[in-house]
């Protein structure tokens, strides 16, 4: 493929878009999960790098971290992907506007870049869906196969 061939590049990009998107969903889910685990259970240096878990029930941090521990793995494996991604995106929007934005307008000034990136990443996942490498996709294919068998039997 020559660099002057846009048709060849488009074919390559189209072929790679599904695997790259699925890897994006998996990595975002993994990062969100580890972020939540560090806060809720004190893993990976813990809450605010103290090595300790966050106090149970501390508003809003503990609840937001619990959302991360639940929705992160769901997005990672692609199960209930859209609702999990909507909840994760909303929780990060809340985190940005309630925790980060009051200390400065721009994310680079208020340490809110991770919240913004997670918010928009999960919104993208909610809109585009789980992708082919997801349990949602596998379960959907199984349901379709079962419906087809039922239709054949009914005929």
CSV table of C-alpha atoms in Angstrom, one decimal:
chain,number,residue,atom,x,y,z
A,1,UNK,CA,0.0,0.0,0.0
A,2,UNK,CA,1.4,3.4,-1.0
A,3,UNK,CA,0.9,6.4,1.2
A,4,UNK,CA,-0.9,8.1,-1.8
A,5,UNK,CA,-3.6,5.5,-1.8
A,6,UNK,CA,-6.5,6.8,0.3
A,7,UNK,CA,-8.7,3.8,-0.8
A,8,UNK,CA,-6.1,1.4,0.7
A,9,UNK,CA,-5.9,3.4,3.9
A,10,UNK,CA,-9.7,3.5,4.3
A,11,UNK,CA,-9.8,-0.3,3.8
A,12,UNK,CA,-7.2,-0.7,6.5
A,13,UNK,CA,-8.9,1.8,8.9
A,14,UNK,CA,-12.3,0.1,8.3
A,15,UNK,CA,-10.8,-3.3,9.1
A,16,UNK,CA,-9.2,-2.1,12.2
A,17,UNK,CA,-12.0,0.1,13.6
A,18,UNK,CA,-13.9,-2.8,15.3
A,19,UNK,CA,-10.9,-4.3,17.1
A,20,UNK,CA,-9.6,-0.9,18.1
A,21,UNK,CA,-13.0,0.1,19.4
A,22,UNK,CA,-13.3,-3.1,21.4
A,23,UNK,CA,-9.8,-2.6,22.9
A,24,UNK,CA,-10.8,0.9,23.8
A,25,UNK,CA,-13.9,-0.3,25.7
A,26,UNK,CA,-11.8,-3.0,27.5
A,27,UNK,CA,-9.0,-0.6,28.5
A,28,UNK,CA,-11.4,2.1,29.7
A,29,UNK,CA,-13.3,-0.6,31.7
A,30,UNK,CA,-10.0,-1.9,33.2
A,31,UNK,CA,-8.8,1.6,34.1
A,32,UNK,CA,-12.1,2.5,35.7
A,33,UNK,CA,-12.1,-0.7,37.7
A,34,UNK,CA,-8.6,-0.2,39.1
A,35,UNK,CA,-9.4,3.4,40.0
A,36,UNK,CA,-12.5,2.2,42.0
A,37,UNK,CA,-10.6,-0.7,43.6
A,38,UNK,CA,-7.9,1.6,44.8
A,39,UNK,CA,-10.4,3.8,46.5
A,40,UNK,CA,-12.8,1.3,47.9
A,41,UNK,CA,-10.3,-1.4,49.0
A,42,UNK,CA,-7.1,0.5,49.4
A,43,UNK,CA,-5.4,-1.3,46.5
A,44,UNK,CA,-2.8,0.2,44.2
A,45,UNK,CA,-1.8,2.9,46.7
A,46,UNK,CA,-5.3,3.4,48.0
A,47,UNK,CA,-7.5,6.5,48.5
A,48,UNK,CA,-5.5,9.7,47.6
A,49,UNK,CA,-2.3,7.6,47.7
A,50,UNK,CA,-2.6,6.9,51.4
A,51,UNK,CA,-2.5,3.1,51.1
A,52,UNK,CA,-5.9,3.0,52.9
A,53,UNK,CA,-9.4,2.5,51.6
A,54,UNK,CA,-11.9,5.4,51.7
A,55,UNK,CA,-14.1,5.5,54.7
A,56,UNK,CA,-17.4,3.6,54.0
A,57,UNK,CA,-20.2,6.0,53.2
A,58,UNK,CA,-18.1,9.1,52.6
A,59,UNK,CA,-20.2,11.3,50.3
A,60,UNK,CA,-19.6,11.5,47.3
A,61,UNK,CA,-16.3,9.7,47.0
A,62,UNK,CA,-17.3,6.3,48.4
A,63,UNK,CA,-20.4,6.1,46.3
A,64,UNK,CA,-18.7,7.2,43.2
A,65,UNK,CA,-16.0,4.6,43.8
A,66,UNK,CA,-18.6,1.9,44.3
A,67,UNK,CA,-20.0,2.9,40.9
A,68,UNK,CA,-16.5,2.5,39.4
A,69,UNK,CA,-16.1,-1.0,41.0
A,70,UNK,CA,-19.5,-2.1,39.5
A,71,UNK,CA,-19.6,-0.4,36.1
A,72,UNK,CA,-15.9,-0.8,35.2
A,73,UNK,CA,-16.0,-4.6,35.1
A,74,UNK,CA,-19.4,-4.6,33.3
A,75,UNK,CA,-17.9,-2.3,30.5
A,76,UNK,CA,-14.7,-4.4,30.5
A,77,UNK,CA,-16.5,-7.6,29.7
A,78,UNK,CA,-19.2,-6.0,27.7
A,79,UNK,CA,-22.2,-7.0,29.8
A,80,UNK,CA,-25.1,-4.5,30.2
A,81,UNK,CA,-22.6,-2.2,28.4
A,82,UNK,CA,-24.8,0.7,27.5
A,83,UNK,CA,-26.6,1.2,30.9
A,84,UNK,CA,-23.2,0.7,32.7
A,85,UNK,CA,-21.5,3.2,30.5
A,86,UNK,CA,-24.3,5.8,30.9
A,87,UNK,CA,-24.0,5.4,34.7
A,88,UNK,CA,-20.2,5.7,34.6
A,89,UNK,CA,-20.3,8.7,32.3
A,90,UNK,CA,-22.9,10.5,34.5
A,91,UNK,CA,-20.9,9.7,37.7
A,92,UNK,CA,-17.8,11.3,36.1
A,93,UNK,CA,-19.7,14.3,35.0
A,94,UNK,CA,-21.0,14.7,38.6
A,95,UNK,CA,-17.4,14.3,39.9
A,96,UNK,CA,-16.1,16.9,37.5
A,97,UNK,CA,-18.7,19.5,38.2
A,98,UNK,CA,-19.0,18.9,42.0
A,99,UNK,CA,-15.4,18.2,42.9
A,100,UNK,CA,-13.1,19.6,40.2
A,101,UNK,CA,-14.7,22.5,38.5
A,102,UNK,CA,-15.3,24.6,41.6
A,103,UNK,CA,-11.5,24.8,42.1
A,104,UNK,CA,-10.8,26.1,38.6
A,105,UNK,CA,-12.5,26.4,35.2
A,106,UNK,CA,-10.3,24.3,33.1
A,107,UNK,CA,-9.6,20.6,33.7
A,108,UNK,CA,-5.9,21.1,33.4
A,109,UNK,CA,-6.1,23.6,36.3
A,110,UNK,CA,-8.4,21.7,38.6
A,111,UNK,CA,-7.0,18.1,38.2
A,112,UNK,CA,-10.2,17.1,36.5
A,113,UNK,CA,-8.7,15.6,33.3
A,114,UNK,CA,-9.3,12.0,34.3
A,115,UNK,CA,-13.0,12.7,35.1
A,116,UNK,CA,-13.5,14.5,31.8
A,117,UNK,CA,-11.8,11.8,29.8
A,118,UNK,CA,-13.7,9.0,31.5
A,119,UNK,CA,-17.0,10.9,31.1
A,120,UNK,CA,-16.6,11.3,27.4
A,121,UNK,CA,-15.1,7.9,26.9
A,122,UNK,CA,-18.1,6.2,28.6
A,123,UNK,CA,-20.5,8.5,26.7
A,124,UNK,CA,-18.9,7.2,23.4
A,125,UNK,CA,-19.3,3.6,24.6
A,126,UNK,CA,-22.9,4.2,25.5
A,127,UNK,CA,-23.6,5.6,22.1
A,128,UNK,CA,-21.7,3.1,20.0
A,129,UNK,CA,-22.6,0.0,22.1
A,130,UNK,CA,-20.6,-2.9,23.3
A,131,UNK,CA,-18.9,-4.1,20.1
A,132,UNK,CA,-18.3,-7.6,18.8
A,133,UNK,CA,-15.9,-8.7,21.6
A,134,UNK,CA,-18.6,-8.3,24.3
A,135,UNK,CA,-20.8,-10.6,26.2
A,136,UNK,CA,-23.8,-8.5,25.2
A,137,UNK,CA,-23.0,-9.3,21.5
A,138,UNK,CA,-22.5,-13.1,22.3
A,139,UNK,CA,-25.8,-13.2,24.2
A,140,UNK,CA,-27.6,-11.3,21.5
A,141,UNK,CA,-26.4,-13.8,18.9
A,142,UNK,CA,-27.5,-16.8,21.0
A,143,UNK,CA,-31.0,-15.2,21.4
A,144,UNK,CA,-31.2,-14.7,17.7
A,145,UNK,CA,-30.2,-18.3,17.1
A,146,UNK,CA,-32.8,-19.6,19.6
A,147,UNK,CA,-35.5,-17.4,17.9
A,148,UNK,CA,-34.6,-18.8,14.5
A,149,UNK,CA,-34.9,-22.4,15.8
A,150,UNK,CA,-38.3,-21.6,17.3
A,151,UNK,CA,-39.4,-20.2,13.9
A,152,UNK,CA,-38.3,-23.3,12.1
A,153,UNK,CA,-40.1,-25.5,14.6
A,154,UNK,CA,-43.3,-23.4,14.3
A,155,UNK,CA,-43.2,-23.7,10.5
